[in-house]
CSV table of C-alpha atoms and ligand atoms in Angstrom, one decimal:
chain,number,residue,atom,x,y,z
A,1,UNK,CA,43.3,-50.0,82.2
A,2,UNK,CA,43.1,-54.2,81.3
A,3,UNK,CA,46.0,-54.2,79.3
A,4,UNK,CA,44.9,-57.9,78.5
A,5,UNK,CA,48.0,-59.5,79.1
A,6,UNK,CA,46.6,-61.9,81.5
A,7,UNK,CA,47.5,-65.8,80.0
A,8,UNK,CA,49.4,-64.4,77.1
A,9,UNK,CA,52.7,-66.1,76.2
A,10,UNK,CA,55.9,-63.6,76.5
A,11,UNK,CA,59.7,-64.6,75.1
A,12,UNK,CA,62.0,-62.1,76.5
A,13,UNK,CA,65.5,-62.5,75.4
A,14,UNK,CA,68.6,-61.9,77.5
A,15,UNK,CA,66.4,-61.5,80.6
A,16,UNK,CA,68.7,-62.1,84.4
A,17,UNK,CA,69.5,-58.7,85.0
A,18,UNK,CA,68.7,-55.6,83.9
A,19,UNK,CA,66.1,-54.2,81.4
A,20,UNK,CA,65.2,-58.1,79.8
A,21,UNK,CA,64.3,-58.8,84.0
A,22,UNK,CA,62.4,-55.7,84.4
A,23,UNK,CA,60.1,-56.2,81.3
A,24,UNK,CA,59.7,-59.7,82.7
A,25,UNK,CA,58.1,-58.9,85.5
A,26,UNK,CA,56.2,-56.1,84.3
A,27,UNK,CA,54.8,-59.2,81.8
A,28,UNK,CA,54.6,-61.2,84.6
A,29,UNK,CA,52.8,-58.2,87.0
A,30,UNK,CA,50.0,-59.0,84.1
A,31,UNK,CA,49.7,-62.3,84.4
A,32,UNK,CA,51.9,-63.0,81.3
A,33,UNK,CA,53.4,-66.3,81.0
A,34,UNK,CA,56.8,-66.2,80.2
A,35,UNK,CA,60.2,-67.8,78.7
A,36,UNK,CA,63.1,-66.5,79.4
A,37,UNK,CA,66.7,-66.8,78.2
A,38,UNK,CA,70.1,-65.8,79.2
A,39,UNK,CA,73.5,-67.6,79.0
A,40,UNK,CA,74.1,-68.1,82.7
A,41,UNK,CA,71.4,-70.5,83.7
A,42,UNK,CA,72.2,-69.8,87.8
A,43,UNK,CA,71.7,-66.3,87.4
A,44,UNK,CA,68.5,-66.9,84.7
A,45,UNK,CA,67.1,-69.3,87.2
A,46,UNK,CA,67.1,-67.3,90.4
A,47,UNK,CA,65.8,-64.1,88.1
A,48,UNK,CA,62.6,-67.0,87.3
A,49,UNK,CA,61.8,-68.0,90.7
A,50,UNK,CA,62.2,-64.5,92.0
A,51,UNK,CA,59.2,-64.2,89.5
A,52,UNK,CA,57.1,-66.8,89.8
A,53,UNK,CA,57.8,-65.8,94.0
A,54,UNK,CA,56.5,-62.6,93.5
A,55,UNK,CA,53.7,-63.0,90.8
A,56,UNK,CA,53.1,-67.1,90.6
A,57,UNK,CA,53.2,-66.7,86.8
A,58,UNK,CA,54.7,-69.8,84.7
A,59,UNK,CA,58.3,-69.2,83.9
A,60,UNK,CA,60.3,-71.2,81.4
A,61,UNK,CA,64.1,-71.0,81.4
A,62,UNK,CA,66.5,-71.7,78.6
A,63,UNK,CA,70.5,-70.8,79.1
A,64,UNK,CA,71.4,-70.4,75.6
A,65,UNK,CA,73.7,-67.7,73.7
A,66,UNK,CA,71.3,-65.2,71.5
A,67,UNK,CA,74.0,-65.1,69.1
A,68,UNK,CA,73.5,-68.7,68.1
A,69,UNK,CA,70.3,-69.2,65.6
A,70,UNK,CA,70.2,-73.0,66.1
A,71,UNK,CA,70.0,-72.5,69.9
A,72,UNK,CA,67.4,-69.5,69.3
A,73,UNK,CA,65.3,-72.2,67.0
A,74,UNK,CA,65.5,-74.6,69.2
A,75,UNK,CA,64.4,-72.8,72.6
A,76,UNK,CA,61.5,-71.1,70.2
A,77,UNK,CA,60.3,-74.7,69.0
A,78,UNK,CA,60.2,-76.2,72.6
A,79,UNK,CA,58.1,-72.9,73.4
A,80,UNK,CA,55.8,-73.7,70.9
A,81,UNK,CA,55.1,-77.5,71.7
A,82,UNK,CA,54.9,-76.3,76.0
A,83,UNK,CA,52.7,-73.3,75.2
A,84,UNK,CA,51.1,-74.0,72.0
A,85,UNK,CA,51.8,-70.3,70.5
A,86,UNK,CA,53.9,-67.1,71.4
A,87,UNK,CA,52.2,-63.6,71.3
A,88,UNK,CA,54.8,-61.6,72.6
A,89,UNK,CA,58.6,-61.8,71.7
A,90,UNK,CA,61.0,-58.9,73.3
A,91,UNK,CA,64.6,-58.8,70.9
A,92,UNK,CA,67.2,-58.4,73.8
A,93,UNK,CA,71.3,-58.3,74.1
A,94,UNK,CA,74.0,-57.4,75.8
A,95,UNK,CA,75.2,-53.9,74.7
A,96,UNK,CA,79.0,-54.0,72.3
A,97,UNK,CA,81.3,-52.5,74.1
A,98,UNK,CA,82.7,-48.4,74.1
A,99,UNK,CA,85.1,-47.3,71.5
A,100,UNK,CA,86.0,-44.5,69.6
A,101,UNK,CA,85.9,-45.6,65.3
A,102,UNK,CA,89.9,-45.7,65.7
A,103,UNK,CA,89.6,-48.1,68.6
A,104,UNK,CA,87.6,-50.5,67.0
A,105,UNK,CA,88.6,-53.7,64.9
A,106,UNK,CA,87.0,-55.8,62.2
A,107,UNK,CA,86.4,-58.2,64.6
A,108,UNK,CA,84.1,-56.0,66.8
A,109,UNK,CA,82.3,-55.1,64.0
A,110,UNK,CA,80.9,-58.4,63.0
A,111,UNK,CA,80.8,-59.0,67.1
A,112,UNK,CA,78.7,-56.2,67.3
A,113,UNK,CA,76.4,-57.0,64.7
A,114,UNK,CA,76.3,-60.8,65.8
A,115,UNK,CA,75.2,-59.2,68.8
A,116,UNK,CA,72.4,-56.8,68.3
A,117,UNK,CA,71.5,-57.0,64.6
A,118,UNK,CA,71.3,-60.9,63.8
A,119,UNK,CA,70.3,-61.6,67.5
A,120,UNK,CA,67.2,-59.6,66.8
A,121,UNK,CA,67.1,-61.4,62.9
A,122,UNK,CA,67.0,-64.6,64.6
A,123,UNK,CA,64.3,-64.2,67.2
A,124,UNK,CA,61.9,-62.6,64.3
A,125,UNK,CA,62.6,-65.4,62.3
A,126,UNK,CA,61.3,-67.8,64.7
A,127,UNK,CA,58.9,-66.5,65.9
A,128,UNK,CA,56.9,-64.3,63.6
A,129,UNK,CA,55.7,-67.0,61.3
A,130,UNK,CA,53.6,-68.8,64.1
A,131,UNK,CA,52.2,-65.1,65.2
A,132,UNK,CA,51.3,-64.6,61.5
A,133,UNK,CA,49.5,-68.1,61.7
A,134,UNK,CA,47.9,-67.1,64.4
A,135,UNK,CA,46.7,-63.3,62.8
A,136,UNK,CA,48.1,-61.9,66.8
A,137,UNK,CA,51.5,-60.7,67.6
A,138,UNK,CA,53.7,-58.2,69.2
A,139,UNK,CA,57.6,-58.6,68.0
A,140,UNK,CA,59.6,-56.0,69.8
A,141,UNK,CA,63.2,-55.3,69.9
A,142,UNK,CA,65.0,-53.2,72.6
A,143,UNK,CA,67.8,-50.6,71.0
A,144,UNK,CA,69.3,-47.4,72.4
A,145,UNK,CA,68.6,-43.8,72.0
A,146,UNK,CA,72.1,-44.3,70.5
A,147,UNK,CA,69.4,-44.8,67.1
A,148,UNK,CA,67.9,-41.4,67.2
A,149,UNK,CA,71.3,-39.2,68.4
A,150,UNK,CA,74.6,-41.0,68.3
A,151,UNK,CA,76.1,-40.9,71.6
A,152,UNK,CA,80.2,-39.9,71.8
A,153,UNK,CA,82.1,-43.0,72.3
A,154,UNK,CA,79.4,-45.9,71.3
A,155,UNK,CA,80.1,-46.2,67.7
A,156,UNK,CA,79.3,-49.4,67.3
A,157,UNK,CA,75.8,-49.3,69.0
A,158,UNK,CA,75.1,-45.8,67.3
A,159,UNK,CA,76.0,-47.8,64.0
A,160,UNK,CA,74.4,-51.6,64.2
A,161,UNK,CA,71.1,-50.3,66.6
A,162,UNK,CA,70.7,-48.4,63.4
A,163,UNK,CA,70.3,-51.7,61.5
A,164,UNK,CA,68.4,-52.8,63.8
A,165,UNK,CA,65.4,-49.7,63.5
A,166,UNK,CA,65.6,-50.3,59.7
A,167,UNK,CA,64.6,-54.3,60.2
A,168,UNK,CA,61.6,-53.0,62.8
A,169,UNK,CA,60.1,-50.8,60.3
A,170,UNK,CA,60.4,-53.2,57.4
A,171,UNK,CA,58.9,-56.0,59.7
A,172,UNK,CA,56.1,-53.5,60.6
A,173,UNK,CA,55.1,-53.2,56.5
A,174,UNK,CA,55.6,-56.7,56.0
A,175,UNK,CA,53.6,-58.4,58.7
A,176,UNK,CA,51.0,-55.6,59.2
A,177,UNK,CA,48.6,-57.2,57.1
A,178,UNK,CA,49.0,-60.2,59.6
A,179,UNK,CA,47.7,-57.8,62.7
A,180,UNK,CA,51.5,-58.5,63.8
A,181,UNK,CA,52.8,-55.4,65.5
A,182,UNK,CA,56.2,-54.3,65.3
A,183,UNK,CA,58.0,-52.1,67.2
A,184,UNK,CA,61.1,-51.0,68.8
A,185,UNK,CA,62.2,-48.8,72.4
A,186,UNK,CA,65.1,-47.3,72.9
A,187,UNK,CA,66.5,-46.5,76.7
A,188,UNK,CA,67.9,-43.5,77.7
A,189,UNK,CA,70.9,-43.9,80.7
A,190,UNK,CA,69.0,-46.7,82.5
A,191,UNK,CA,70.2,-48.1,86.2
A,192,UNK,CA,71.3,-51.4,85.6
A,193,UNK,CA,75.0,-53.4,85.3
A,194,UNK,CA,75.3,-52.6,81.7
A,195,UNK,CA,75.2,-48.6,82.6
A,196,UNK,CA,77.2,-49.4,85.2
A,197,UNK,CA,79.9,-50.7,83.3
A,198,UNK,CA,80.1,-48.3,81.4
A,199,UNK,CA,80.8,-45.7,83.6
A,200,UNK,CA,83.4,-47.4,85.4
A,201,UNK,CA,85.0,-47.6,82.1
A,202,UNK,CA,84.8,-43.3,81.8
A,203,UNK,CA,86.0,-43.0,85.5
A,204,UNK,CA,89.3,-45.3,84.8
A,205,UNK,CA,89.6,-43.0,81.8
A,206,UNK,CA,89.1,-39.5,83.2
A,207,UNK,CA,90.6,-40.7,86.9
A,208,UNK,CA,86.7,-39.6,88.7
A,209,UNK,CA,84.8,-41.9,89.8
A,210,UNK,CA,81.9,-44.0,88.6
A,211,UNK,CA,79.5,-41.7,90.5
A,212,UNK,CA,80.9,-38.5,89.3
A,213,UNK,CA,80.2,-40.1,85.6
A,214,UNK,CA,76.8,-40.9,87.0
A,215,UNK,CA,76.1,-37.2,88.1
A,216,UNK,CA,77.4,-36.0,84.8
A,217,UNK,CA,75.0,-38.0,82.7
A,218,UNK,CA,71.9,-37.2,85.1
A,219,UNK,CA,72.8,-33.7,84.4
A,220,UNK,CA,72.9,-34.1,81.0
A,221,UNK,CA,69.0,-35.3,81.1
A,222,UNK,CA,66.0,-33.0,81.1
A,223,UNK,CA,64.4,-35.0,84.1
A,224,UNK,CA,67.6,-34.1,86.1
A,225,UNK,CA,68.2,-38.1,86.6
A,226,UNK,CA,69.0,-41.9,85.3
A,227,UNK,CA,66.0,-43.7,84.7
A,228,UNK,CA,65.0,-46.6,86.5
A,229,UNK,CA,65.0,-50.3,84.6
A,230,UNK,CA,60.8,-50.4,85.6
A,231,UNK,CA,60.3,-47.4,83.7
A,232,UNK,CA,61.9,-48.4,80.6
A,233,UNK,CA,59.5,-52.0,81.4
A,234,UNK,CA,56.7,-49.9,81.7
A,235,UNK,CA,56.3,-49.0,77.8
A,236,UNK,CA,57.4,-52.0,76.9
A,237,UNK,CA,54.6,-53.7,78.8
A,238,UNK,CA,52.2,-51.6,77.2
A,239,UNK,CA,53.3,-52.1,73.7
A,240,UNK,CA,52.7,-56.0,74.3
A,241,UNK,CA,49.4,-55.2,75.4
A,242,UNK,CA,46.2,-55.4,73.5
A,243,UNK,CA,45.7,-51.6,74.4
A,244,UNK,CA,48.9,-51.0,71.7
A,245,UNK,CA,46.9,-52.2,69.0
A,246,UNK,CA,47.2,-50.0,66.5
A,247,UNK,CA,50.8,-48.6,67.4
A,248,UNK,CA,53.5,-50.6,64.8
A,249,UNK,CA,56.7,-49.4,62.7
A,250,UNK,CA,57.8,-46.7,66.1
A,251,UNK,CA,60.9,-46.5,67.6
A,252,UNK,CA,60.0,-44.9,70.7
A,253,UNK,CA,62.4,-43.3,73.8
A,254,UNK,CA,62.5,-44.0,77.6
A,255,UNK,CA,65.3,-40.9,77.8
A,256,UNK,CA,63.8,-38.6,80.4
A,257,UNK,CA,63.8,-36.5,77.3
A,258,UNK,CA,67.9,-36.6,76.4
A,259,UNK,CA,67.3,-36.7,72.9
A,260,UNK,CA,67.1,-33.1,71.5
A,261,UNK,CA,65.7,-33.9,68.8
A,262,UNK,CA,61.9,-33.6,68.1
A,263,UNK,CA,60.9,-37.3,66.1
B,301,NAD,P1,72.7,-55.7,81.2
B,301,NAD,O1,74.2,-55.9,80.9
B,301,NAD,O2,72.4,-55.2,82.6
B,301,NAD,O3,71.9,-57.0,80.9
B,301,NAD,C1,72.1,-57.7,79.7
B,301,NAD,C2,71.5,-59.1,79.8
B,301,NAD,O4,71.8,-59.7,78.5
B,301,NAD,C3,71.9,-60.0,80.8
B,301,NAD,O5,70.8,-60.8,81.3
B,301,NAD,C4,72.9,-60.9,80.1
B,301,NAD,O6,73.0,-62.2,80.7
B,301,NAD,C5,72.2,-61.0,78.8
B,301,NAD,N1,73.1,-61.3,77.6
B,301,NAD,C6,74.2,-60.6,77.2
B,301,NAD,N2,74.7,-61.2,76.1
B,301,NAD,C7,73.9,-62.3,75.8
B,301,NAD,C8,74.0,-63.3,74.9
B,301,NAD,N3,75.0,-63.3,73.9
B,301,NAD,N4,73.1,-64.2,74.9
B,301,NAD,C9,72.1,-64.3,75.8
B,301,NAD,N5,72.0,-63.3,76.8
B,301,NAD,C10,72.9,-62.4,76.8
B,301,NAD,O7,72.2,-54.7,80.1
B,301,NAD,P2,70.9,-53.8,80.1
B,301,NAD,O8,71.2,-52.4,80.7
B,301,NAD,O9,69.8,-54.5,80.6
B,301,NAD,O10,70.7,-53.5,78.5
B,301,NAD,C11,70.0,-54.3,77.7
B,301,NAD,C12,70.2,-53.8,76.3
B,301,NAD,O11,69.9,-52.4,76.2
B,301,NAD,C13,71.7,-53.8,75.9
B,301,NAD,O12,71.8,-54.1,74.5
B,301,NAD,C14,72.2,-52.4,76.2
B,301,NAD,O13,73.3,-52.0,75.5
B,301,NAD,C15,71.0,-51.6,75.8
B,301,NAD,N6,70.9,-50.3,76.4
B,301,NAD,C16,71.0,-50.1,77.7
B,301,NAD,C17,71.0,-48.8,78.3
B,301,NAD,C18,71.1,-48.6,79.7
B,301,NAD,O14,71.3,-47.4,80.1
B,301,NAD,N7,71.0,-49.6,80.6
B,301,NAD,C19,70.9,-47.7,77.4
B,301,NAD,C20,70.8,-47.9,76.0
B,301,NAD,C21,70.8,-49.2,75.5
């Protein structure tokens, strides 16, 4: 299948490591030209010439902090003047951290929602009017299946992600009519540091170690084991495609099927 990428222009936000770097490549696999951000530009730069390496692509780099708008505004205007448009924009973060609701403070509440909800508000501010100008557009952010069945200990992502689906499907009605597509993916337990982190944080807890949490969550999953971060980019890649094109307002899971629920 041409998915049609080739030559497109791609933002992916919070892209050196992990699922942000894998849908990066998948992008750039297609022949997607892309800008990336992160806030470490060492680690952001070696991520973009292990890319251009492996797929000779055009890769723009930007160290900047999602959680600042004027910083998002500015990286998504100097897009604009190098590439002349943006078709693609992928909503990324780093995940708030584990707590139970009596663990939690005010203060990681609005950190939490800095980070994932008006992360993602910013990015779609930017950069869906000049997709709307331009009648083409795929604005995607990446959640958690923390949005479709809350997961024990994550309150605040099973809370702000939440927030997050409910501005995907509003942008989907509202920039339809523009052929702007809007969607969101949400990743099951995924190999990268993030997921790593966090079971470090269960094997101090419970005294096992980060393997045994590991185990314990593959066994959890219908497909018997964690996914892998090129999976996850592998739907993502699609819904950025001109194959997707009549696929807006979904949240769709990469779980290996750990949500029980049927929608
Ligand atoms: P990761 O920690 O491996 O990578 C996160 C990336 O975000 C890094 O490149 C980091 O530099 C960047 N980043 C973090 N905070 C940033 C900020 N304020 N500004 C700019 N860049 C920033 O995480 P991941 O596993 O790739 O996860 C990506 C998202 O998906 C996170 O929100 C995570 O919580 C969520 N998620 C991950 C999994 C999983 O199993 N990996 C499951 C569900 C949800």
């Amino acid at each position: 299948m041409d998915l049609g990428l080739k030559d497109r222009v791609a933002v992916v936000a919070a892209s050196s490591q992990g699922l942000g770097k894998a849908v990066a490549l998948g992008l750039a696999r297609e022949g997607t030209r892309l800008a990336l951000c992160a806030r470490t530009a060492s680690t952001l730069e070696e991520t973009a010439a292990e890319i251009r390496r492996e797929t000779g692509v055009e890769v723009f780099t930007r160290a900047l902090d999602v959680r600042l708008d004027g910083e998002v505004e500015r990286f998504v205007a100097d897009l604009l003047e190098r590439f002349s448009r943006i078709d693609i924009c992928v909503a990324n973060a780093g995940g708030p951290p584990s707590k139970s609701f009596t663990e939690t403070t005010m203060e990681d509440w609005r950190a939490a929602t800095e980070l994932n909800l008006l992360s993602t508000v910013s990015f779609a501010r930017h950069v869906l009017p000049p997709m709307r100008e331009r009648r083409w557009g795929r604005f995607l952010a990446i959640t958690s299946m923390t949005v479709k069945q809350p997961v024990a200990g994550l309150i605040l992502s099973n809370s702000v992600r939440s927030a997050v689906s409910g501005l995907v499907k509003s942008l989907s009605n509202e920039y339809g009519p523009y052929n702007v597509l809007v969607n969101s993916v949400c990743p099951g337990y995924t190999a990268t540091g993030r997921l790593l982190e966090l079971a470090q944080k269960q094997a101090r807890e419970q005294n096992v170690s980060p393997a045994e949490i590991e185990a314990r969550w593959a066994r959890e999953v219908p497909l018997g084991r964690i996914g892998r971060p090129e999976e996850f980019a592998n739907l993502v890649v699609f819904l950025a495609s001109e194959r997707a094109s009549y696929i807006t307002g979904t949240a769709i899971a990469v779980d290996g099927g750990i949500v029980k629920g049927i929608y």
